[in-house]
């Protein structure tokens, strides 16, 4: 998430000129977990739990919060919907343009796109961008048990429905059916629990992290920027998830990365 915050800062007109190059690893401002779309709900929870009351929209509760001890602030507990952030940047109309939040679902990879959050967040062609991904960006979305033993299609459907409902606004059934269809390996005669787990990891990884980041890289290149792509691949071919989990918490073995200037296509 820190990456994402940095990206938001980067496109903010206040500090953009202080930064010369950008590295985005495993995330961008276009990810559904990157922006808090309902900041007032967060404000309400913070107000309730700290006793800093006031009009939800009109009142600034910051002066009250400043008078609270640190432990009270750290004790504030948010319960965000699955796959969505709790504390995260939001479009306040000052540091972050308010049009950023209006539709995070603009998409369509068209080079002449000249509007929408994707375009806004990639509008820094005068500065180089390196963006990087690991092979699977969704290990942390599943429990250790699900990762180890896999699960059946009923459970997969439940996870995907939750993901779609929390990440998209429109055409939820169509998106759900399309994802299920596209991410089923029809060449495998039987969907065993481990196959189902793997395809679920791919949907989530592609959906919330990979495709938004690639889109951003694409738009940066299409805007005339110099763009580099890195794929951080580890233990490929080996499906040892407990190890992979350990690994994903901190690189410990050799890196196999490719730097390819993305040419925008
Ligand atoms: C799928 O697994 C769940 C437990 O995770 C179980 O309750 C359910 O009966 C299973 N469904 C099918 C169709 O096997
Ligand atoms: C991490 O790796 C250690 C061995 O290196 C292993 O004992 C442990 O179970 C692993 N943890 C997880 C969460 O897989």
CSV table of C-alpha atoms and ligand atoms in Angstrom, one decimal:
chain,number,residue,atom,x,y,z
A,1,UNK,CA,0.0,0.0,0.0
A,2,UNK,CA,2.9,2.3,0.6
A,3,UNK,CA,3.6,2.1,-3.1
A,4,UNK,CA,0.2,3.2,-3.9
A,5,UNK,CA,0.4,6.1,-1.5
A,6,UNK,CA,3.6,7.2,-3.2
A,7,UNK,CA,2.0,7.0,-6.5
A,8,UNK,CA,-0.8,9.3,-5.3
A,9,UNK,CA,1.7,11.7,-4.0
A,10,UNK,CA,3.5,11.6,-7.2
A,11,UNK,CA,0.6,12.7,-9.3
A,12,UNK,CA,-0.3,15.3,-6.8
A,13,UNK,CA,0.5,18.7,-8.3
A,14,UNK,CA,2.0,19.8,-5.0
A,15,UNK,CA,5.1,17.6,-5.0
A,16,UNK,CA,5.4,16.2,-8.4
A,17,UNK,CA,8.4,18.2,-9.3
A,18,UNK,CA,10.4,16.8,-6.3
A,19,UNK,CA,10.4,13.3,-7.8
A,20,UNK,CA,12.4,12.2,-10.8
A,21,UNK,CA,11.7,8.5,-11.3
A,22,UNK,CA,9.0,6.2,-10.2
A,23,UNK,CA,9.2,2.5,-9.2
A,24,UNK,CA,5.8,0.8,-8.7
A,25,UNK,CA,6.1,-2.7,-7.2
A,26,UNK,CA,3.0,-4.9,-6.9
A,27,UNK,CA,0.5,-2.1,-7.0
A,28,UNK,CA,-0.7,1.2,-8.5
A,29,UNK,CA,-3.3,3.8,-7.8
A,30,UNK,CA,-5.7,1.9,-10.1
A,31,UNK,CA,-6.0,-1.1,-7.9
A,32,UNK,CA,-9.4,-1.4,-6.2
A,33,UNK,CA,-7.6,-1.6,-2.8
A,34,UNK,CA,-5.8,1.6,-3.5
A,35,UNK,CA,-8.4,4.2,-2.9
A,36,UNK,CA,-10.9,4.6,-0.1
A,37,UNK,CA,-14.1,5.2,-1.9
A,38,UNK,CA,-16.1,5.8,1.2
A,39,UNK,CA,-14.0,8.1,3.4
A,40,UNK,CA,-17.0,9.3,5.4
A,41,UNK,CA,-17.7,5.8,6.6
A,42,UNK,CA,-14.1,5.7,7.9
A,43,UNK,CA,-14.6,9.1,9.5
A,44,UNK,CA,-17.7,7.9,11.2
A,45,UNK,CA,-15.9,4.8,12.7
A,46,UNK,CA,-13.0,6.9,13.9
A,47,UNK,CA,-15.4,9.5,15.4
A,48,UNK,CA,-17.4,6.8,17.2
A,49,UNK,CA,-14.4,5.1,18.6
A,50,UNK,CA,-12.5,8.2,19.7
A,51,UNK,CA,-15.4,10.2,20.9
A,52,UNK,CA,-14.6,13.0,18.5
A,53,UNK,CA,-18.1,13.7,17.4
A,54,UNK,CA,-19.5,16.4,15.1
A,55,UNK,CA,-21.2,16.7,11.8
A,56,UNK,CA,-20.0,14.0,9.6
A,57,UNK,CA,-19.6,16.2,6.5
A,58,UNK,CA,-19.1,19.7,7.9
A,59,UNK,CA,-16.9,19.3,10.9
A,60,UNK,CA,-13.1,18.7,11.0
A,61,UNK,CA,-12.4,16.2,13.7
A,62,UNK,CA,-8.6,16.5,13.4
A,63,UNK,CA,-8.2,19.1,16.2
A,64,UNK,CA,-10.1,16.7,18.5
A,65,UNK,CA,-8.0,13.7,17.3
A,66,UNK,CA,-4.8,15.6,18.1
A,67,UNK,CA,-5.8,15.8,21.7
A,68,UNK,CA,-6.2,12.0,22.0
A,69,UNK,CA,-3.4,9.8,23.3
A,70,UNK,CA,-1.6,7.7,20.7
A,71,UNK,CA,-3.0,4.4,22.1
A,72,UNK,CA,-6.6,5.6,21.5
A,73,UNK,CA,-5.8,6.4,17.9
A,74,UNK,CA,-4.0,3.1,17.4
A,75,UNK,CA,-6.9,1.2,18.9
A,76,UNK,CA,-9.4,2.4,16.3
A,77,UNK,CA,-10.6,-0.6,14.5
A,78,UNK,CA,-12.0,-0.6,11.0
A,79,UNK,CA,-13.6,-3.5,9.4
A,80,UNK,CA,-13.4,-2.9,5.7
A,81,UNK,CA,-15.1,-5.2,3.3
A,82,UNK,CA,-12.9,-8.0,2.0
A,83,UNK,CA,-10.5,-6.9,-0.7
A,84,UNK,CA,-11.0,-3.3,0.1
A,85,UNK,CA,-8.8,-0.9,2.1
A,86,UNK,CA,-9.4,0.6,5.5
A,87,UNK,CA,-7.2,3.6,5.9
A,88,UNK,CA,-6.1,4.7,2.5
A,89,UNK,CA,-5.9,7.8,0.4
A,90,UNK,CA,-9.1,9.2,-0.9
A,91,UNK,CA,-10.0,11.9,-3.4
A,92,UNK,CA,-10.3,15.0,-1.3
A,93,UNK,CA,-10.4,17.4,-4.2
A,94,UNK,CA,-7.2,19.1,-3.1
A,95,UNK,CA,-4.2,16.8,-3.0
A,96,UNK,CA,-6.1,14.2,-5.0
A,97,UNK,CA,-8.4,15.3,-7.7
A,98,UNK,CA,-12.0,14.4,-7.0
A,99,UNK,CA,-12.5,13.0,-10.5
A,100,UNK,CA,-10.2,10.2,-9.4
A,101,UNK,CA,-12.9,8.6,-7.4
A,102,UNK,CA,-15.8,9.1,-9.7
A,103,UNK,CA,-15.1,6.0,-11.7
A,104,UNK,CA,-12.2,3.7,-11.1
A,105,UNK,CA,-13.7,1.4,-13.7
A,106,UNK,CA,-12.9,3.4,-16.7
A,107,UNK,CA,-10.8,0.8,-18.5
A,108,UNK,CA,-10.3,-0.4,-21.9
A,109,UNK,CA,-6.7,-0.2,-23.1
A,110,UNK,CA,-7.0,2.4,-25.8
A,111,UNK,CA,-4.0,4.5,-26.5
A,112,UNK,CA,-5.9,7.6,-27.2
A,113,UNK,CA,-7.7,7.5,-23.9
A,114,UNK,CA,-7.5,11.1,-22.6
A,115,UNK,CA,-9.6,11.0,-19.5
A,116,UNK,CA,-10.3,8.9,-16.5
A,117,UNK,CA,-8.2,7.9,-13.5
A,118,UNK,CA,-5.9,5.7,-15.6
A,119,UNK,CA,-4.9,8.6,-17.7
A,120,UNK,CA,-4.6,10.9,-14.8
A,121,UNK,CA,-2.4,8.6,-12.8
A,122,UNK,CA,-0.1,7.9,-15.8
A,123,UNK,CA,0.4,11.5,-16.8
A,124,UNK,CA,4.1,11.8,-16.0
A,125,UNK,CA,5.8,11.0,-19.3
A,126,UNK,CA,8.8,13.2,-18.5
A,127,UNK,CA,9.7,10.8,-15.7
A,128,UNK,CA,10.7,7.2,-16.1
A,129,UNK,CA,8.6,4.4,-14.7
A,130,UNK,CA,9.7,0.9,-13.6
A,131,UNK,CA,6.8,-1.3,-12.6
A,132,UNK,CA,7.2,-4.8,-11.3
A,133,UNK,CA,5.1,-7.8,-10.4
A,134,UNK,CA,5.5,-11.1,-8.8
A,135,UNK,CA,3.9,-14.2,-10.4
A,136,UNK,CA,1.1,-14.3,-7.9
A,137,UNK,CA,0.0,-11.2,-6.1
A,138,UNK,CA,-2.8,-12.8,-4.1
A,139,UNK,CA,-1.3,-15.2,-1.6
A,140,UNK,CA,-2.4,-13.1,1.3
A,141,UNK,CA,-6.1,-13.2,0.1
A,142,UNK,CA,-6.5,-16.8,1.1
A,143,UNK,CA,-6.2,-18.5,4.4
A,144,UNK,CA,-3.2,-20.9,5.1
A,145,UNK,CA,-5.6,-23.8,5.0
A,146,UNK,CA,-7.1,-22.8,1.6
A,147,UNK,CA,-3.6,-22.4,0.3
A,148,UNK,CA,-2.4,-25.7,1.5
A,149,UNK,CA,-5.4,-27.9,0.6
A,150,UNK,CA,-7.2,-26.0,-2.0
A,151,UNK,CA,-11.0,-25.8,-2.1
A,152,UNK,CA,-14.0,-26.7,-4.2
A,153,UNK,CA,-15.9,-24.7,-6.7
A,154,UNK,CA,-18.6,-23.7,-4.3
A,155,UNK,CA,-16.1,-22.0,-2.1
A,156,UNK,CA,-14.4,-20.5,-5.1
A,157,UNK,CA,-17.7,-19.0,-6.2
A,158,UNK,CA,-18.2,-17.5,-2.8
A,159,UNK,CA,-14.8,-15.8,-2.9
A,160,UNK,CA,-15.2,-14.6,-6.4
A,161,UNK,CA,-18.7,-13.2,-5.7
A,162,UNK,CA,-17.3,-11.2,-2.8
A,163,UNK,CA,-14.5,-9.9,-4.8
A,164,UNK,CA,-16.7,-8.8,-7.7
A,165,UNK,CA,-19.3,-7.3,-5.4
A,166,UNK,CA,-16.7,-5.2,-3.5
A,167,UNK,CA,-14.6,-4.2,-6.5
A,168,UNK,CA,-17.1,-3.3,-9.2
A,169,UNK,CA,-20.2,-1.3,-9.5
A,170,UNK,CA,-22.0,-2.5,-12.6
A,171,UNK,CA,-22.6,-5.7,-14.5
A,172,UNK,CA,-21.7,-7.8,-11.5
A,173,UNK,CA,-23.2,-11.1,-12.7
A,174,UNK,CA,-21.6,-10.7,-16.1
A,175,UNK,CA,-18.2,-10.1,-14.6
A,176,UNK,CA,-18.6,-13.0,-12.3
A,177,UNK,CA,-19.6,-15.4,-15.1
A,178,UNK,CA,-16.8,-14.2,-17.3
A,179,UNK,CA,-14.2,-14.6,-14.7
A,180,UNK,CA,-15.3,-18.1,-13.9
A,181,UNK,CA,-15.3,-19.0,-17.5
A,182,UNK,CA,-12.0,-17.4,-18.5
A,183,UNK,CA,-10.2,-18.7,-15.5
A,184,UNK,CA,-11.3,-22.3,-15.7
A,185,UNK,CA,-8.8,-24.6,-17.3
A,186,UNK,CA,-11.2,-26.5,-19.5
A,187,UNK,CA,-8.5,-28.9,-20.6
A,188,UNK,CA,-8.4,-30.4,-17.2
A,189,UNK,CA,-11.1,-33.0,-17.0
A,190,UNK,CA,-11.7,-32.7,-13.3
A,191,UNK,CA,-11.4,-29.6,-11.2
A,192,UNK,CA,-9.5,-30.8,-8.2
A,193,UNK,CA,-9.2,-28.5,-5.2
A,194,UNK,CA,-5.7,-27.5,-6.0
A,195,UNK,CA,-6.6,-26.5,-9.6
A,196,UNK,CA,-9.5,-24.4,-8.2
A,197,UNK,CA,-7.2,-22.8,-5.7
A,198,UNK,CA,-4.7,-21.9,-8.4
A,199,UNK,CA,-7.2,-20.4,-10.8
A,200,UNK,CA,-8.7,-18.4,-7.9
A,201,UNK,CA,-5.3,-17.0,-7.0
A,202,UNK,CA,-4.9,-16.0,-10.7
A,203,UNK,CA,-8.2,-14.2,-10.9
A,204,UNK,CA,-7.5,-12.2,-7.8
A,205,UNK,CA,-4.0,-11.5,-8.7
A,206,UNK,CA,-4.8,-10.3,-12.2
A,207,UNK,CA,-7.9,-8.4,-11.1
A,208,UNK,CA,-6.8,-6.4,-8.1
A,209,UNK,CA,-3.1,-5.9,-8.9
A,210,UNK,CA,-1.7,-7.1,-12.2
A,211,UNK,CA,-4.1,-5.7,-14.7
A,212,UNK,CA,-4.4,-2.2,-13.1
A,213,UNK,CA,-0.6,-2.0,-12.9
A,214,UNK,CA,-0.1,-3.1,-16.5
A,215,UNK,CA,-2.7,-0.7,-17.6
A,216,UNK,CA,-0.9,2.1,-15.9
A,217,UNK,CA,2.4,1.1,-17.5
A,218,UNK,CA,0.7,0.9,-20.9
A,219,UNK,CA,-0.7,4.4,-20.5
A,220,UNK,CA,2.6,5.8,-19.3
A,221,UNK,CA,4.3,4.4,-22.4
A,222,UNK,CA,1.4,5.6,-24.7
A,223,UNK,CA,1.9,9.1,-23.2
A,224,UNK,CA,5.5,9.0,-24.5
A,225,UNK,CA,7.1,8.0,-21.2
A,226,UNK,CA,10.0,5.6,-20.8
A,227,UNK,CA,8.6,2.5,-19.2
A,228,UNK,CA,10.2,-0.6,-17.8
A,229,UNK,CA,8.6,-3.8,-16.7
A,230,UNK,CA,10.0,-6.3,-14.3
A,231,UNK,CA,8.6,-9.7,-13.5
A,232,UNK,CA,9.8,-11.1,-10.2
A,233,UNK,CA,9.5,-14.8,-10.7
A,234,UNK,CA,10.2,-17.3,-8.0
A,235,UNK,CA,9.9,-21.0,-7.7
A,236,UNK,CA,8.1,-21.2,-11.0
A,237,UNK,CA,6.8,-24.6,-11.9
A,238,UNK,CA,6.8,-25.6,-8.3
A,239,UNK,CA,3.6,-25.3,-6.4
A,240,UNK,CA,4.8,-25.4,-2.9
A,241,UNK,CA,2.5,-22.8,-1.4
A,242,UNK,CA,3.6,-22.8,2.2
A,243,UNK,CA,7.2,-22.1,1.0
A,244,UNK,CA,5.9,-19.6,-1.5
A,245,UNK,CA,4.1,-17.8,1.3
A,246,UNK,CA,7.2,-17.6,3.4
A,247,UNK,CA,9.0,-16.3,0.4
A,248,UNK,CA,6.5,-13.7,-0.4
A,249,UNK,CA,7.1,-12.1,2.9
A,250,UNK,CA,10.7,-11.3,2.0
A,251,UNK,CA,13.0,-12.3,-0.9
A,252,UNK,CA,15.4,-15.0,0.3
A,253,UNK,CA,16.4,-16.8,-2.9
A,254,UNK,CA,17.7,-15.8,-6.3
A,255,UNK,CA,15.8,-13.3,-8.4
A,256,UNK,CA,15.0,-13.9,-12.0
A,257,UNK,CA,13.9,-10.7,-13.4
A,258,UNK,CA,13.6,-9.4,-16.9
A,259,UNK,CA,13.8,-5.7,-17.7
A,260,UNK,CA,12.0,-5.0,-21.0
A,261,UNK,CA,11.2,-1.5,-22.1
A,262,UNK,CA,7.5,-1.7,-22.7
A,263,UNK,CA,6.8,-0.4,-26.1
A,264,UNK,CA,3.2,0.4,-25.4
A,265,UNK,CA,1.8,-2.5,-27.3
B,1,LIG,C1,-17.4,-27.6,-0.8
B,1,LIG,O1,-16.7,-27.4,0.4
B,1,LIG,C2,-17.4,-27.0,1.6
B,1,LIG,C3,-16.5,-26.9,2.7
B,1,LIG,O2,-15.5,-25.9,2.4
B,1,LIG,C4,-18.5,-28.0,1.9
B,1,LIG,O3,-19.3,-27.6,3.0
B,1,LIG,C5,-19.4,-28.2,0.6
B,1,LIG,O4,-20.3,-29.2,0.9
B,1,LIG,C6,-18.6,-28.6,-0.6
B,1,LIG,N1,-19.4,-28.5,-1.8
B,1,LIG,C7,-19.4,-29.5,-2.7
B,1,LIG,C8,-20.3,-29.3,-3.9
B,1,LIG,O5,-18.6,-30.4,-2.6
B,2,LIG,C1,8.0,-21.0,6.7
B,2,LIG,O1,9.2,-21.8,6.5
B,2,LIG,C2,9.5,-22.6,7.6
B,2,LIG,C3,10.8,-23.3,7.3
B,2,LIG,O2,11.7,-22.5,6.6
B,2,LIG,C4,8.4,-23.5,8.0
B,2,LIG,O3,8.7,-24.3,9.1
B,2,LIG,C5,7.1,-22.7,8.2
B,2,LIG,O4,6.0,-23.6,8.4
B,2,LIG,C6,6.8,-21.8,7.0
B,2,LIG,N1,5.7,-21.0,7.3
B,2,LIG,C7,4.6,-20.9,6.5
B,2,LIG,C8,3.5,-20.0,6.9
B,2,LIG,O5,4.5,-21.6,5.5
